[in-house]
Amino acid sequence: WKEELEEKELDFVLGYLNKHHTALLTSFVSTFSPLGEIQASKNAFSGGSYKITSAVLKDVVGVEKMVLEAHVSVRGKSEEVVEVVEISLDANPIKALQRQSSKPSPPIPTSFLRSSPNTSSLDILVRKLNRLCHLLTLYKTTNSSPSVKEINSTTGKFIQLASQFSQKKKCGYH
């Protein structure tokens, strides 16, 4: 069983998400990382004092975590702060958001995802990203978060692109 994405798959995932889904990546940071907890805490009484403004996906480690570079605007500082965060692909929303809704969806058991010999690392990554997207529909972090409609469209695009990538690979076009 191969745990890592192939180099072409990783380049594809990084390029696609960074080009077409920056708002989604920013929402991942706000919803699933310690920076989201800081944002919720600092903005509890004074909205806008700490804002995650953007995020760039830097790496996907195995099919276990994403490494993102987050840009944060802090009241009183003239320049944005850049923070590197790791988010588990099996993450649940930050504690500050879990009070908003019922229990979050449990992670998809890795043993289930790996039960078929034809399941690629890219397939597993897409399934885990879609779970995170589903959780975003339950927990709205900011007014700039993608809408449920946008997120649902994104999950479909993830599935379609992974399928196309797999087809190209099977046909030898890759």
Backbone as a ProteinNet text record, in pm:
[ID]
protein_1_A
[PRIMARY]
WKEELEEKELDFVLGYLNKHHTALLTSFVSTFSPLGEIQASKNAFSGGSYKITSAVLKDVVGVEKMVLEAHVSVRGKSEEVVEVVEISLDANPIKALQRQSSKPSPPIPTSFLRSSPNTSSLDILVRKLNRLCHLLTLYKTTNSSPSVKEINSTTGKFIQLASQFSQKKKCGYH
[TERTIARY]
83.5	0	87.2	59.8	138.1	69.6	138.9	81	91.6	188.3	212.9	146.5	111.1	67.7	190.3	169.2	278.4	308.7	429	471	374.4	329.7	236.6	101.4	58.2	-69	-57.9	54.1	73.9	78.3	153.4	159	20.6	-57.1	-193.2	-279.6	-277.3	-359.9	-320.9	-191.5	-146.8	-187.7	-161.3	-193.2	-342.3	-421.5	-566.5	-627.3	-595.4	-655.5	-609.8	-481.5	-431.4	-485.3	-512.6	-563.4	-713.6	-788.9	-934	-1009.4	-942.3	-1016	-946.5	-902.7	-833.9	-928.4	-1053.7	-1148.8	-1172.1	-1176.6	-1193.6	-1073.3	-952.9	-832.2	-830.9	-872.6	-878.7	-980.7	-1093.6	-1194.6	-1142.7	-1062.8	-1002.1	-917.7	-838.8	-754.6	-841.9	-946.7	-1034.6	-1112.9	-1145.1	-1233.6	-1159.7	-1040.6	-974.3	-836.1	-786.9	-650.6	-648.5	-537.8	-523.7	-539.4	-507	-526.6	-674.4	-759.4	-903.7	-948.3	-889.3	-919.5	-877	-757.8	-708.9	-802.7	-842.6	-933.2	-1065.5	-1122	-1249.2	-1234.8	-1125.8	-1102.6	-1082.3	-995.3	-963.4	-1080.3	-1166.3	-1277.7	-1406.9	-1402.1	-1523.5	-1584.7	-1501.2	-1552.1	-1527.2	-1429.2	-1394.2	-1371.9	-1478	-1470.1	-1367.6	-1294.1	-1197.5	-1059.9	-1036.7	-903.9	-801.4	-849.3	-761.3	-835.5	-781.3	-852.2	-757.2	-794.7	-720.8	-768.3	-680.2	-720.6	-704.1	-606.9	-586.1	-500.2	-498.3	-415.5	-369	-249.4	-190.3	-151.1	-192.8	-156.7	-12.7	72.8	214.6	249.9	177.3	211.1	93.8	89.7	0.7	92.6	91	179.7	103.3	143.7	70.9	-73.6	-162.8	-305.2	-352.7	-261.1	-287.8	-304	-228.2	-237.8	-199.9	-247.9	-214.8	-125.7	-32.8	49.6	11	-34.2	-78.8	-2.9	12.6	68.8	-48.3	-74.1	-188.1	-140.8	-215.5	-188.2	-291.6	-242.1	-328.3	-311.8	-425.3	-426.7	-458.1	-367.7	-383.7	-397.6	-505	-527.3	-405	-359.2	-245.3	-113	-112	9.7	-9.4	92.4	79.5	89.9	159	174	109.4	64.2	7.6	115.7	74.8	162.8	141.9	250.6	241.9	270.9	177.2	190.3	179	259	247.4	171.3	67.1	-14.4	-29.3	-44.6	-74	-215.5	-292.1	-429.3	-443	-487	-512.6	-627.4	-615.1	-725.3	-840.7	-820	-926.6	-973	-944.4	-973.8	-1122.8	-1154.2	-1286.5	-1275.3	-1386.1	-1380.4	-1324.8	-1272.9	-1219.5	-1329.1	-1289	-1384.4	-1482.4	-1435.2	-1522.9	-1640.4	-1624.2	-1731.5	-1818.7	-1766.5	-1842.2	-1967.9	-1973.7	-2094.1	-2208.4	-2178.2	-2280.1	-2370.1	-2324	-2396.4	-2386	-2447.2	-2438.6	-2298.5	-2281.6	-2151.3	-2101	-1972.9	-1918.6	-1911.8	-1908.4	-1896	-1763.7	-1767	-1641.1	-1555	-1423.9	-1337.9	-1375.7	-1351	-1374.7	-1263.2	-1297.1	-1191.5	-1090.6	-965.6	-861.1	-861	-891.8	-895	-1002.4	-1113.5	-1218.6	-1169.8	-1104.8	-1056.8	-953.2	-877.9	-771.7	-815	-943.9	-991.2	-985.8	-990.6	-984.3	-842.8	-786.6	-652.1	-648.2	-764.5	-770	-785.2	-795.5	-811.6	-675.4	-663.6	-535.9	-528.1	-409.2	-390.4	-469.9	-479.8	-557.8	-706.3	-756.6	-896.3	-920.5	-829.6	-843.6	-838.1	-745.5	-734.5	-864.9	-922.1	-1047.8	-1158.4	-1167.9	-1271.9	-1254.4	-1129.9	-1105	-1131.2	-1092.8	-1123.1	-1273.2	-1345.3	-1491.3	-1554.8	-1501.7	-1551.8	-1529.9	-1410.2	-1383.1	-1478.1	-1503.8	-1598.6	-1737.9	-1779.3	-1910.2	-1916.7	-1810.1	-1808.6	-1816.1	-1755.4	-1764.8	-1909	-1991.4	-2131.4	-2207.7	-2155.9	-2221.8	-2174.6	-2053	-1990.6	-1943	-2017.2	-1976.2	-1882.1	-1761.3	-1661.7	-1660.7	-1676.8	-1673.1	-1773.5	-1799.2	-1889.6	-1831.1	-1698.2	-1634.8	-1619	-1670.4	-1664.9	-1746.2	-1701.8	-1780.9	-1921.3	-2018.7	-2156	-2168.6	-2278.2	-2304	-2307.5	-2369.7	-2377.6	-2237.8	-2152	-2014.8	-1937	-1955.5	-1884.7	-1933.1	-2064.3	-2116.9	-2066.8	-2056.9	-2002.9	-1856.3	-1783.3	-1641.3	-1621	-1701.5	-1683.2	-1707	-1803.9	-1827.9	-1710.4	-1652.2	-1534.9	-1416.5	-1398.4	-1289.5	-1304.7	-1425.5	-1450.9	-1425.7	-1477	-1460.9	-1313.8	-1240.4	-1099.6	-1016.2	-1043.8	-971.6	-1002.5	-1127.5	-1166.9	-1094.4	-1090.8	-1021.6	-872.6	-814.3	-672.6	-646.1	-732.2	-717.5	-733.4	-828.8	-849.8	-728.1	-672.3	-551.9	-438.8	-426.6	-321.5	-340.4	-465.1	-495.2	-467.9	-492.4	-475	-332.3	-247.2	-108.4	-81.1	-176.6	-156.2	-84.6	-56.8	-6.7	142.2
-119.2	0	124.4	216	338	452	506.4	610.9	751.6	775.2	909.6	927.4	1051.2	1083.6	1078.4	1039.7	1046.9	1194.2	1223.8	1362.1	1439.1	1376.9	1444.2	1468.1	1373.6	1390.1	1505.4	1510	1617.3	1753.3	1763.3	1889.4	1931.6	1835.3	1861.2	1914	1845.3	1884	2023.9	2048.9	2180.6	2289.3	2267	2367.7	2394	2287.9	2302.6	2374.8	2329.4	2392	2536.6	2562.3	2699.3	2794	2743.1	2828.7	2852.6	2747.1	2755.8	2758.6	2728.1	2713	2780.1	2903.8	2973.8	3001.8	3033.7	3059.1	2931.7	2819	2690.9	2661.6	2683.3	2660.1	2751.4	2875.4	2969.4	2921.5	2870.3	2816	2692.4	2610	2494.9	2542.5	2648	2700.5	2753.3	2828	2885.4	2779.2	2669.9	2568.8	2454.3	2421.8	2299.6	2319.4	2441.5	2460.1	2541.8	2536.7	2619.4	2769.2	2812.7	2954.2	2990.4	2894.7	2917.6	2938.5	2861	2879.8	3019.5	3062	3195.4	3301.6	3284.2	3380	3388.5	3274.1	3272.8	3340.8	3313.5	3370.5	3522.3	3566.4	3709.8	3792.1	3730.6	3805.3	3791.2	3718.9	3696.3	3828.3	3923	4050.1	4166.7	4151.9	4260.4	4203.1	4193.7	4135.4	4204.3	4125.4	4179.9	4206	4173.4	4199.5	4095.7	3981.6	3874.7	3806.2	3815.9	3760.9	3680.7	3556.2	3473.3	3517.7	3581.8	3644.1	3554.8	3464.9	3374.7	3257.6	3155.5	3039.1	2978	2921.7	2854.8	2714.7	2616.6	2477.9	2456.2	2416.9	2396	2249.5	2159	2017.8	1933.4	1810.5	1708.5	1594.6	1560.9	1458.3	1327.6	1233.6	1108	1139	1070.2	1104.8	1134.9	1195.7	1220.6	1367.5	1456.7	1597.4	1690.9	1813.6	1922.5	2020.7	2079.9	2187.4	2313	2414.5	2538.6	2657.8	2757.2	2885.1	2982	3027.6	3115.9	3259.4	3351.4	3494.1	3550.6	3618	3665.8	3815.9	3884.7	4027.7	4046.8	4117	4139.9	4290.5	4328.6	4470.3	4528.2	4641.7	4708.1	4676.3	4580	4546.3	4590.9	4656.4	4710.6	4603.3	4494.7	4388.4	4260.3	4180.1	4049.8	3958	3871.6	3770.4	3643	3572.6	3446.6	3333.2	3239.2	3123.6	2995.9	2896.5	2765.9	2675.3	2610.9	2521.8	2386.8	2284.8	2151.1	2116.8	2060.9	2021	1873.7	1797.3	1656.1	1643.2	1550.2	1525.4	1452.7	1412.2	1351.6	1446.6	1576.1	1674.4	1690.7	1733	1781.7	1932.5	2004.1	2149.4	2188.1	2309.3	2361.2	2361.5	2357	2349.3	2466.1	2584.6	2702.3	2686	2608.1	2587.8	2468.3	2372.6	2250.8	2277.2	2390.7	2425.7	2465.5	2496.5	2543.2	2432.7	2312.4	2206.7	2076.4	1973.8	1842.3	1784.9	1661.9	1597.8	1599.1	1628.8	1626.9	1485	1475.9	1345.8	1281.7	1155.1	1089.5	1072.3	1062.6	1036.6	904.7	896.2	771.7	675.9	557.7	466.8	436.7	458.3	436.9	293	199.2	59	37.9	108	98.8	158.2	273.5	340	255.9	178.1	97.6	-45.5	-74.4	-212.2	-262.1	-173	-214.1	-192	-290	-271.7	-167.2	-131.7	-33	110.1	128	261.7	330.5	439.8	511.9	612.6	662.2	767.6	891.7	921.4	1037.2	1017.9	896.2	867	890.7	842.8	859.6	1007.2	1081.1	1224.8	1295.3	1264.3	1328.7	1297	1173.1	1136.9	1214.1	1227.8	1301.1	1450.5	1507.1	1648.8	1672	1578.6	1593.1	1587.4	1505.2	1502.9	1639.3	1696.5	1828.5	1932.5	1923.1	2015.3	2000	1875.9	1852.8	1921	1908.8	1972.8	2125	2180.6	2325.9	2370	2283.4	2320.5	2327.4	2261.7	2261	2373	2422.6	2519.7	2639.4	2748.1	2869.4	2949.6	2974.9	3043.1	3193.9	3238.3	3382	3413.5	3541.7	3583.7	3555.6	3540.7	3514.3	3364.5	3281.1	3136.2	3101.2	2999.8	2958.8	2914.6	2935.9	2894.7	2742.5	2689.9	2546	2505.1	2586.2	2556.6	2549.9	2646.5	2646.6	2523.9	2488.1	2371.9	2244.4	2230	2110.4	2100.3	2211.7	2213.3	2170.2	2215.2	2181.9	2032.8	1971.6	1828	1748.6	1789	1723.1	1740	1859.8	1885.2	1800.1	1784.8	1699.8	1557.8	1505.2	1368.1	1356.3	1452.3	1449.1	1458.6	1548.3	1565.3	1443	1384.5	1262.7	1150.7	1142.5	1040.3	1061	1184.4	1214.6	1184.6	1219.3	1194.3	1044.2	966.2	819.9	761.7	815.4	766.8	792.4	912.4	945.2	849.6	819	730.4	589.7	541.4	407	399.2	509.5	510.9	542.5	572.9	602.1	744.4	835.3	975.4	1054.5	995.3	1066.6	1064.7
0	0	0	-90.5	-105	-29.2	67	152.3	93.2	10.4	-41.7	-177.8	-207.3	-342.7	-433.3	-557.5	-653.1	-679	-725.7	-744.9	-835.5	-945	-1036.4	-968.7	-886.5	-814.3	-715.3	-641.7	-543.5	-613	-722.4	-796.8	-844.6	-891.4	-937.3	-823.3	-709.2	-594.1	-546.1	-529.2	-482.8	-581.4	-709.2	-809.9	-819	-821.8	-835.7	-716.2	-595.4	-476.6	-460.4	-482	-465.6	-572.8	-691.7	-799.2	-788	-754.6	-764	-630.5	-520.5	-394.5	-275.1	-294.8	-185.3	-68.2	-96.6	13.1	93.7	26.1	94	183.9	133.3	213.6	336.6	317.5	430.1	532.7	486.1	578.1	651.3	584.1	652	770	749	857.8	971.3	937.8	1040.8	1117.6	1052.7	1111.4	1179.3	1131.4	1177.8	1239.4	1254.4	1305.5	1434.7	1505	1625.1	1595.7	1474	1440.3	1442.7	1408.6	1417.8	1560.9	1653.5	1797.1	1842.3	1799.9	1836.5	1780	1654.2	1590.6	1667.4	1703.1	1776.1	1911.5	1979.7	2112.2	2105.6	2016.3	2007.8	1954	1874	1815.8	1894.9	2005.9	2084.6	2133.6	2171.5	2223.7	2129.4	2041.6	1951.3	1812	1735.7	1601.9	1514.5	1439.2	1345.6	1402.1	1528.8	1584.6	1538.2	1489.6	1442.1	1328.4	1207.3	1091.8	1003.6	978.1	883.5	746.1	670.7	545	422.9	427	313.8	357.2	272.6	300.2	168.8	173	57.5	101.3	23.6	52.1	8	101	72.5	51.9	118	107.7	157.5	110	163.3	203.6	330.7	383.8	390.5	305	295.6	261.5	325.6	316.7	458.1	536	677.3	713.5	648.4	688.2	574.2	586.6	494.9	569.5	498.2	552.4	475.6	550.3	488.3	544.1	460.3	501.5	512.3	632.6	657.1	677	619.6	635.9	732.4	835.7	943.1	959.1	964.3	991.1	1139.4	1208.9	1352.2	1374.7	1444.2	1471.5	1543.1	1495.3	1555.6	1486.6	1397.1	1321.8	1177.7	1123.4	988.1	880.2	908	808.8	857.7	761.2	796.2	851.6	940.2	996.7	915.7	886.1	813.4	910.8	918	1008	925.9	959.2	895.2	990.8	939.1	1022	953.3	1034.7	984.7	1027.4	934.1	962.3	927.4	1023.8	997.9	899.4	806.3	712.9	780.6	905.9	987.1	1097.1	1081.3	1185.2	1209.4	1331	1365.3	1384.2	1375.5	1392.9	1530.4	1535.3	1660.8	1767.4	1892.3	2003.9	2005.3	1970.7	1972.4	1876	1770.5	1673.4	1706.4	1778.4	1805.3	1887.2	1954.4	2030.3	1938.4	1811.8	1717.8	1665.2	1665.5	1596.7	1674.6	1618.7	1680.6	1661.5	1701.3	1691.1	1546.9	1527.4	1391.8	1335.9	1205.3	1139.7	1179.8	1215	1250.2	1125.1	1143.4	1027.4	961.4	833.3	761.5	803.3	854	900.2	788.8	819.2	720.6	670.2	759	716.6	608.6	620.6	518.1	386.8	395	274.3	200.6	275.2	214.8	185.4	201.8	187.1	42.7	-52.9	-193.4	-246.4	-314.6	-369.5	-481	-535.4	-643.5	-592.9	-462.7	-406.4	-400.1	-471.6	-475.1	-361.1	-337	-236.9	-273.9	-402.9	-446.9	-415	-433.3	-398.1	-249.1	-166.3	-21.3	14.6	-45.5	-18.9	-53.6	-169.2	-210.9	-111.4	-67.3	30.4	160.9	204.9	330	312.8	198.5	172.8	165.9	106.4	98.4	236.6	326.4	464.5	530.5	512.5	569.8	509.9	379.8	315.9	375.7	398.4	460.8	597.7	675	806.6	794.2	688.9	668.2	647.7	588.4	567.1	699.1	802.1	932.3	1024.1	1001.5	1090.9	1010.4	1015.4	943.2	1032	982.1	1064.5	1042.7	918.7	889.4	780	761.1	653.9	516	507.7	378.5	351.1	441	418.2	294.3	219.7	102.8	145.8	58	87.6	76.2	129.4	118.8	-28.2	-111.5	-254.5	-316.4	-282	-334.8	-286.8	-160.6	-106.2	-173.3	-189.7	-256.4	-399.8	-467	-603.2	-601.9	-502.4	-490.3	-469.5	-384.3	-359.6	-487.9	-565	-693.1	-788.5	-789.1	-873.7	-829.2	-697.9	-647.1	-700.7	-690.8	-736	-886.3	-961.7	-1107.1	-1146.4	-1085	-1120.7	-1082.9	-966.7	-927	-1024.7	-1067.6	-1163.5	-1296.4	-1343.3	-1468.3	-1457	-1344.4	-1321.8	-1325.9	-1262	-1260	-1399.8	-1478.2	-1614.4	-1702.2	-1691.3	-1768.5	-1733	-1604.9	-1558.1	-1616.3	-1615.3	-1668.2	-1818.2	-1889.1	-2034.6	-2074.8	-1979.1	-2009.6	-2053.4	-2033.4	-2070.9	-1964	-1857.1	-1740.3	-1732
[MASK]
++++++++++++++++++++++++++++++++++++++++++++++++++++++++++++++++++++++++++++++++++++++++++++++++++++++++++++++++++++++++++++++++++++++++++++++++++++++++++++++++++++++++++++++

